[in-house]
């Protein structure tokens, strides 16, 4: 059995495709067994998102409502003032979030913008929350400035396989994404990187995305797996929906390839049944976005999520507790 001590960084595509092809129960058993050996299966980490700068993005990501290249109904907003960000962070903490993630619709931040984001990071940290930002591409110097400011996580997704990528984004390369992840890692910031399913990609693309993530020099600490949120006006609106069981399989394979990472059941939960989400948690997902909006699109109502956690016996992960305390409930 793969155990905590045997995390690998040399997965072949064939090995990953073999996992995807397992009978569903065999795959879930394998993923869940490994999940229990590394994590408390009844504890889920909770992050809350805030869009600190919305819309008018120069990039052409085909899934994204914030691209200036697509005609969506989104209202653009300038960078939010610090007090509004803090108000949102306090509310998120009061509702049980342990991490506050701030997203900006930029190709990359200017150094002036970064000054403002750094003020936000410091203020949110002072509230006792972990911080995450997603601002687009960074230079090594910008990554270092974020590390100096005490940033806990940087989110930058690979989104899909290198082969399918060109169908989705033309304004930045796959290699540029990998470079940014390298700068974040070298600066000593925790890496949050994953992708989006349901964009019309094949199973091989899902396997290749996971292969890229799992064969990075170190596994991302956090791996968000998003189901495409289809937004009217984006080129991907109307794409055939992915079978939810294939989504669950992808979560299971991510868990097996990256046993210690937090695998986040990310965007797309609003259209997912409780049963699908329960299978995702069983397959190894142990993080969610909580709160009624993601960046610009809806997320489940908090009451619904609280009821789901109650039904499943899930507790929010206490990031301040010693690791052993979070593992105590694994009998
Ligand atoms: N502009 C920055 C960037 O792209 O790196 C940061 C913000 S961007 C909105 C963060 C991530 O959100 C994207 O990489 C993508 O994976 C995810 N995302 C955006 N629109 C989405 C959608 N409609 N459905 C699912 N995920 C989406
Ligand atoms: C991630 O992987 N998913 C989040 C977060 N990282 C920044 C964003 C989801 C965005 C969904 C579309 C929207 O709300 O605009
Ligand atoms: Fe811009 Fe990020 Fe949306 Fe791409 S995903 S259009 S970079 S906000």
PDB file of C-alpha atoms in Angstrom, residues 29-188:
ATOM      1  CA  UNK A  29     -11.228   1.800  -1.621  1.00  0.00           C
ATOM      2  CA  UNK A  30      -7.610   2.453  -2.552  1.00  0.00           C
ATOM      3  CA  UNK A  31      -7.999   6.225  -2.309  1.00  0.00           C
ATOM      4  CA  UNK A  32      -9.943   6.111   0.953  1.00  0.00           C
ATOM      5  CA  UNK A  33      -7.514   3.710   2.634  1.00  0.00           C
ATOM      6  CA  UNK A  34      -4.631   5.992   1.795  1.00  0.00           C
ATOM      7  CA  UNK A  35      -6.657   9.050   2.822  1.00  0.00           C
ATOM      8  CA  UNK A  36      -7.279   7.574   6.300  1.00  0.00           C
ATOM      9  CA  UNK A  37      -3.596   6.788   6.735  1.00  0.00           C
ATOM     10  CA  UNK A  38      -2.611  10.440   6.149  1.00  0.00           C
ATOM     11  CA  UNK A  39      -5.625  12.530   7.222  1.00  0.00           C
ATOM     12  CA  UNK A  40      -8.632  12.571   9.506  1.00  0.00           C
ATOM     13  CA  UNK A  41     -11.387  11.497   7.063  1.00  0.00           C
ATOM     14  CA  UNK A  42     -13.964  13.445   9.091  1.00  0.00           C
ATOM     15  CA  UNK A  43     -12.196  16.805   9.100  1.00  0.00           C
ATOM     16  CA  UNK A  44     -12.505  19.234   6.196  1.00  0.00           C
ATOM     17  CA  UNK A  45     -10.497  22.432   5.869  1.00  0.00           C
ATOM     18  CA  UNK A  46     -12.587  25.511   5.150  1.00  0.00           C
ATOM     19  CA  UNK A  47     -11.508  28.438   2.979  1.00  0.00           C
ATOM     20  CA  UNK A  48     -13.522  31.506   2.054  1.00  0.00           C
ATOM     21  CA  UNK A  49     -12.974  33.447  -1.160  1.00  0.00           C
ATOM     22  CA  UNK A  50     -13.202  37.146  -1.902  1.00  0.00           C
ATOM     23  CA  UNK A  51     -12.725  38.820  -5.261  1.00  0.00           C
ATOM     24  CA  UNK A  52     -10.624  41.889  -4.447  1.00  0.00           C
ATOM     25  CA  UNK A  53     -10.533  43.070  -8.064  1.00  0.00           C
ATOM     26  CA  UNK A  54     -13.257  41.935 -10.416  1.00  0.00           C
ATOM     27  CA  UNK A  55     -13.482  41.687 -14.196  1.00  0.00           C
ATOM     28  CA  UNK A  56     -11.792  43.469 -17.126  1.00  0.00           C
ATOM     29  CA  UNK A  57      -8.997  40.891 -17.209  1.00  0.00           C
ATOM     30  CA  UNK A  58      -6.823  41.012 -20.359  1.00  0.00           C
ATOM     31  CA  UNK A  59      -6.433  37.194 -20.472  1.00  0.00           C
ATOM     32  CA  UNK A  60      -8.705  35.031 -22.645  1.00  0.00           C
ATOM     33  CA  UNK A  61      -9.360  31.989 -20.404  1.00  0.00           C
ATOM     34  CA  UNK A  62     -12.377  30.404 -22.117  1.00  0.00           C
ATOM     35  CA  UNK A  63     -14.040  29.394 -18.833  1.00  0.00           C
ATOM     36  CA  UNK A  64     -13.764  32.719 -17.069  1.00  0.00           C
ATOM     37  CA  UNK A  65     -16.514  35.305 -16.647  1.00  0.00           C
ATOM     38  CA  UNK A  66     -13.878  37.914 -15.750  1.00  0.00           C
ATOM     39  CA  UNK A  67     -12.101  38.007 -19.114  1.00  0.00           C
ATOM     40  CA  UNK A  68     -12.565  41.319 -20.972  1.00  0.00           C
ATOM     41  CA  UNK A  69     -12.650  39.223 -24.147  1.00  0.00           C
ATOM     42  CA  UNK A  70     -16.045  37.690 -23.290  1.00  0.00           C
ATOM     43  CA  UNK A  71     -19.393  39.465 -23.060  1.00  0.00           C
ATOM     44  CA  UNK A  72     -20.758  38.399 -19.689  1.00  0.00           C
ATOM     45  CA  UNK A  73     -23.147  40.221 -17.394  1.00  0.00           C
ATOM     46  CA  UNK A  74     -20.446  40.738 -14.789  1.00  0.00           C
ATOM     47  CA  UNK A  75     -19.966  44.189 -13.264  1.00  0.00           C
ATOM     48  CA  UNK A  76     -16.319  45.124 -13.083  1.00  0.00           C
ATOM     49  CA  UNK A  77     -14.881  46.553  -9.861  1.00  0.00           C
ATOM     50  CA  UNK A  78     -11.627  48.296  -8.980  1.00  0.00           C
ATOM     51  CA  UNK A  79      -9.331  47.008  -6.244  1.00  0.00           C
ATOM     52  CA  UNK A  80     -11.372  46.912  -3.024  1.00  0.00           C
ATOM     53  CA  UNK A  81     -10.405  49.188  -0.141  1.00  0.00           C
ATOM     54  CA  UNK A  82      -8.659  47.586   2.833  1.00  0.00           C
ATOM     55  CA  UNK A  83     -11.559  48.106   5.267  1.00  0.00           C
ATOM     56  CA  UNK A  84     -13.990  46.251   2.987  1.00  0.00           C
ATOM     57  CA  UNK A  85     -11.567  43.333   2.697  1.00  0.00           C
ATOM     58  CA  UNK A  86     -11.155  43.231   6.470  1.00  0.00           C
ATOM     59  CA  UNK A  87     -14.882  43.294   7.042  1.00  0.00           C
ATOM     60  CA  UNK A  88     -15.246  40.251   4.761  1.00  0.00           C
ATOM     61  CA  UNK A  89     -12.345  38.450   6.441  1.00  0.00           C
ATOM     62  CA  UNK A  90     -13.838  38.956   9.916  1.00  0.00           C
ATOM     63  CA  UNK A  91     -17.219  37.672   8.720  1.00  0.00           C
ATOM     64  CA  UNK A  92     -15.549  34.616   7.151  1.00  0.00           C
ATOM     65  CA  UNK A  93     -13.724  33.842  10.392  1.00  0.00           C
ATOM     66  CA  UNK A  94     -16.899  34.238  12.440  1.00  0.00           C
ATOM     67  CA  UNK A  95     -18.554  31.645  10.158  1.00  0.00           C
ATOM     68  CA  UNK A  96     -15.758  29.121  10.690  1.00  0.00           C
ATOM     69  CA  UNK A  97     -13.271  29.676   7.843  1.00  0.00           C
ATOM     70  CA  UNK A  98      -9.622  29.026   8.685  1.00  0.00           C
ATOM     71  CA  UNK A  99      -8.220  30.505   5.462  1.00  0.00           C
ATOM     72  CA  UNK A 100      -9.140  33.648   3.567  1.00  0.00           C
ATOM     73  CA  UNK A 101      -8.351  33.620  -0.164  1.00  0.00           C
ATOM     74  CA  UNK A 102      -8.233  36.844  -2.127  1.00  0.00           C
ATOM     75  CA  UNK A 103      -8.447  36.723  -5.932  1.00  0.00           C
ATOM     76  CA  UNK A 104      -7.733  39.417  -8.498  1.00  0.00           C
ATOM     77  CA  UNK A 105      -8.586  39.427 -12.207  1.00  0.00           C
ATOM     78  CA  UNK A 106      -5.087  40.320 -13.322  1.00  0.00           C
ATOM     79  CA  UNK A 107      -2.677  38.780 -15.822  1.00  0.00           C
ATOM     80  CA  UNK A 108      -0.051  39.746 -13.229  1.00  0.00           C
ATOM     81  CA  UNK A 109       0.089  42.329 -10.439  1.00  0.00           C
ATOM     82  CA  UNK A 110       2.007  45.601 -10.854  1.00  0.00           C
ATOM     83  CA  UNK A 111       4.414  46.389  -8.025  1.00  0.00           C
ATOM     84  CA  UNK A 112       2.046  49.186  -6.914  1.00  0.00           C
ATOM     85  CA  UNK A 113      -0.893  46.778  -6.780  1.00  0.00           C
ATOM     86  CA  UNK A 114       1.240  44.356  -4.854  1.00  0.00           C
ATOM     87  CA  UNK A 115       1.875  47.038  -2.162  1.00  0.00           C
ATOM     88  CA  UNK A 116      -1.884  47.224  -1.604  1.00  0.00           C
ATOM     89  CA  UNK A 117      -2.349  43.440  -1.573  1.00  0.00           C
ATOM     90  CA  UNK A 118       0.478  43.124   0.945  1.00  0.00           C
ATOM     91  CA  UNK A 119      -1.372  45.507   3.285  1.00  0.00           C
ATOM     92  CA  UNK A 120      -4.438  43.272   2.923  1.00  0.00           C
ATOM     93  CA  UNK A 121      -2.443  40.108   3.659  1.00  0.00           C
ATOM     94  CA  UNK A 122      -0.966  41.600   6.818  1.00  0.00           C
ATOM     95  CA  UNK A 123      -4.331  42.862   8.055  1.00  0.00           C
ATOM     96  CA  UNK A 124      -6.060  39.506   7.385  1.00  0.00           C
ATOM     97  CA  UNK A 125      -3.246  37.609   9.145  1.00  0.00           C
ATOM     98  CA  UNK A 126      -3.678  39.905  12.156  1.00  0.00           C
ATOM     99  CA  UNK A 127      -7.255  38.604  12.382  1.00  0.00           C
ATOM    100  CA  UNK A 128      -5.865  35.113  12.976  1.00  0.00           C
ATOM    101  CA  UNK A 129      -6.659  33.698   9.530  1.00  0.00           C
ATOM    102  CA  UNK A 130      -4.387  31.885   7.111  1.00  0.00           C
ATOM    103  CA  UNK A 131      -3.957  33.895   3.926  1.00  0.00           C
ATOM    104  CA  UNK A 132      -4.020  32.881   0.265  1.00  0.00           C
ATOM    105  CA  UNK A 133      -3.918  35.110  -2.797  1.00  0.00           C
ATOM    106  CA  UNK A 134      -4.308  34.453  -6.510  1.00  0.00           C
ATOM    107  CA  UNK A 135      -3.076  37.366  -8.603  1.00  0.00           C
ATOM    108  CA  UNK A 136      -1.852  35.782 -11.846  1.00  0.00           C
ATOM    109  CA  UNK A 137       1.781  35.445 -12.906  1.00  0.00           C
ATOM    110  CA  UNK A 138       4.531  36.625 -10.549  1.00  0.00           C
ATOM    111  CA  UNK A 139       8.199  37.502 -10.895  1.00  0.00           C
ATOM    112  CA  UNK A 140      10.633  35.857  -8.453  1.00  0.00           C
ATOM    113  CA  UNK A 141      10.981  39.253  -6.700  1.00  0.00           C
ATOM    114  CA  UNK A 142       7.221  39.582  -6.267  1.00  0.00           C
ATOM    115  CA  UNK A 143       7.013  36.068  -4.848  1.00  0.00           C
ATOM    116  CA  UNK A 144       9.736  37.000  -2.360  1.00  0.00           C
ATOM    117  CA  UNK A 145       7.855  40.153  -1.344  1.00  0.00           C
ATOM    118  CA  UNK A 146       4.738  38.071  -0.669  1.00  0.00           C
ATOM    119  CA  UNK A 147       6.773  35.637   1.421  1.00  0.00           C
ATOM    120  CA  UNK A 148       8.285  38.539   3.387  1.00  0.00           C
ATOM    121  CA  UNK A 149       4.744  39.795   4.042  1.00  0.00           C
ATOM    122  CA  UNK A 150       3.894  36.446   5.636  1.00  0.00           C
ATOM    123  CA  UNK A 151       1.604  35.069   2.898  1.00  0.00           C
ATOM    124  CA  UNK A 152       0.694  31.434   3.653  1.00  0.00           C
ATOM    125  CA  UNK A 153      -0.492  30.153   0.230  1.00  0.00           C
ATOM    126  CA  UNK A 154      -0.370  31.276  -3.403  1.00  0.00           C
ATOM    127  CA  UNK A 155      -3.005  29.842  -5.757  1.00  0.00           C
ATOM    128  CA  UNK A 156      -2.042  29.431  -9.405  1.00  0.00           C
ATOM    129  CA  UNK A 157      -3.775  26.663 -11.333  1.00  0.00           C
ATOM    130  CA  UNK A 158      -2.428  24.624 -14.233  1.00  0.00           C
ATOM    131  CA  UNK A 159      -6.108  24.321 -15.198  1.00  0.00           C
ATOM    132  CA  UNK A 160      -5.778  21.328 -17.594  1.00  0.00           C
ATOM    133  CA  UNK A 161      -3.313  19.129 -19.490  1.00  0.00           C
ATOM    134  CA  UNK A 162      -0.509  20.711 -21.530  1.00  0.00           C
ATOM    135  CA  UNK A 163      -2.119  19.184 -24.665  1.00  0.00           C
ATOM    136  CA  UNK A 164      -5.634  20.613 -24.112  1.00  0.00           C
ATOM    137  CA  UNK A 165      -4.426  23.937 -22.696  1.00  0.00           C
ATOM    138  CA  UNK A 166      -4.245  25.688 -26.105  1.00  0.00           C
ATOM    139  CA  UNK A 167      -8.007  25.141 -26.560  1.00  0.00           C
ATOM    140  CA  UNK A 168      -8.675  27.108 -23.376  1.00  0.00           C
ATOM    141  CA  UNK A 169      -6.089  29.906 -23.082  1.00  0.00           C
ATOM    142  CA  UNK A 170      -3.924  31.567 -25.713  1.00  0.00           C
ATOM    143  CA  UNK A 171      -2.650  34.633 -23.843  1.00  0.00           C
ATOM    144  CA  UNK A 172      -0.174  32.859 -21.552  1.00  0.00           C
ATOM    145  CA  UNK A 173       1.699  29.586 -21.874  1.00  0.00           C
ATOM    146  CA  UNK A 174       1.607  26.464 -19.748  1.00  0.00           C
ATOM    147  CA  UNK A 175       5.313  26.925 -19.094  1.00  0.00           C
ATOM    148  CA  UNK A 176       4.679  30.427 -17.706  1.00  0.00           C
ATOM    149  CA  UNK A 177       2.300  28.862 -15.178  1.00  0.00           C
ATOM    150  CA  UNK A 178       4.893  26.277 -14.180  1.00  0.00           C
ATOM    151  CA  UNK A 179       7.497  29.053 -13.861  1.00  0.00           C
ATOM    152  CA  UNK A 180       5.255  31.045 -11.491  1.00  0.00           C
ATOM    153  CA  UNK A 181       4.696  27.918  -9.381  1.00  0.00           C
ATOM    154  CA  UNK A 182       8.498  27.511  -9.202  1.00  0.00           C
ATOM    155  CA  UNK A 183       8.994  31.115  -8.018  1.00  0.00           C
ATOM    156  CA  UNK A 184       6.316  30.640  -5.334  1.00  0.00           C
ATOM    157  CA  UNK A 185       7.878  27.363  -4.185  1.00  0.00           C
ATOM    158  CA  UNK A 186      11.412  28.810  -4.140  1.00  0.00           C
ATOM    159  CA  UNK A 187      10.239  31.803  -2.107  1.00  0.00           C
ATOM    160  CA  UNK A 188       8.999  29.363   0.557  1.00  0.00           C
TER     161      UNK A 188
END
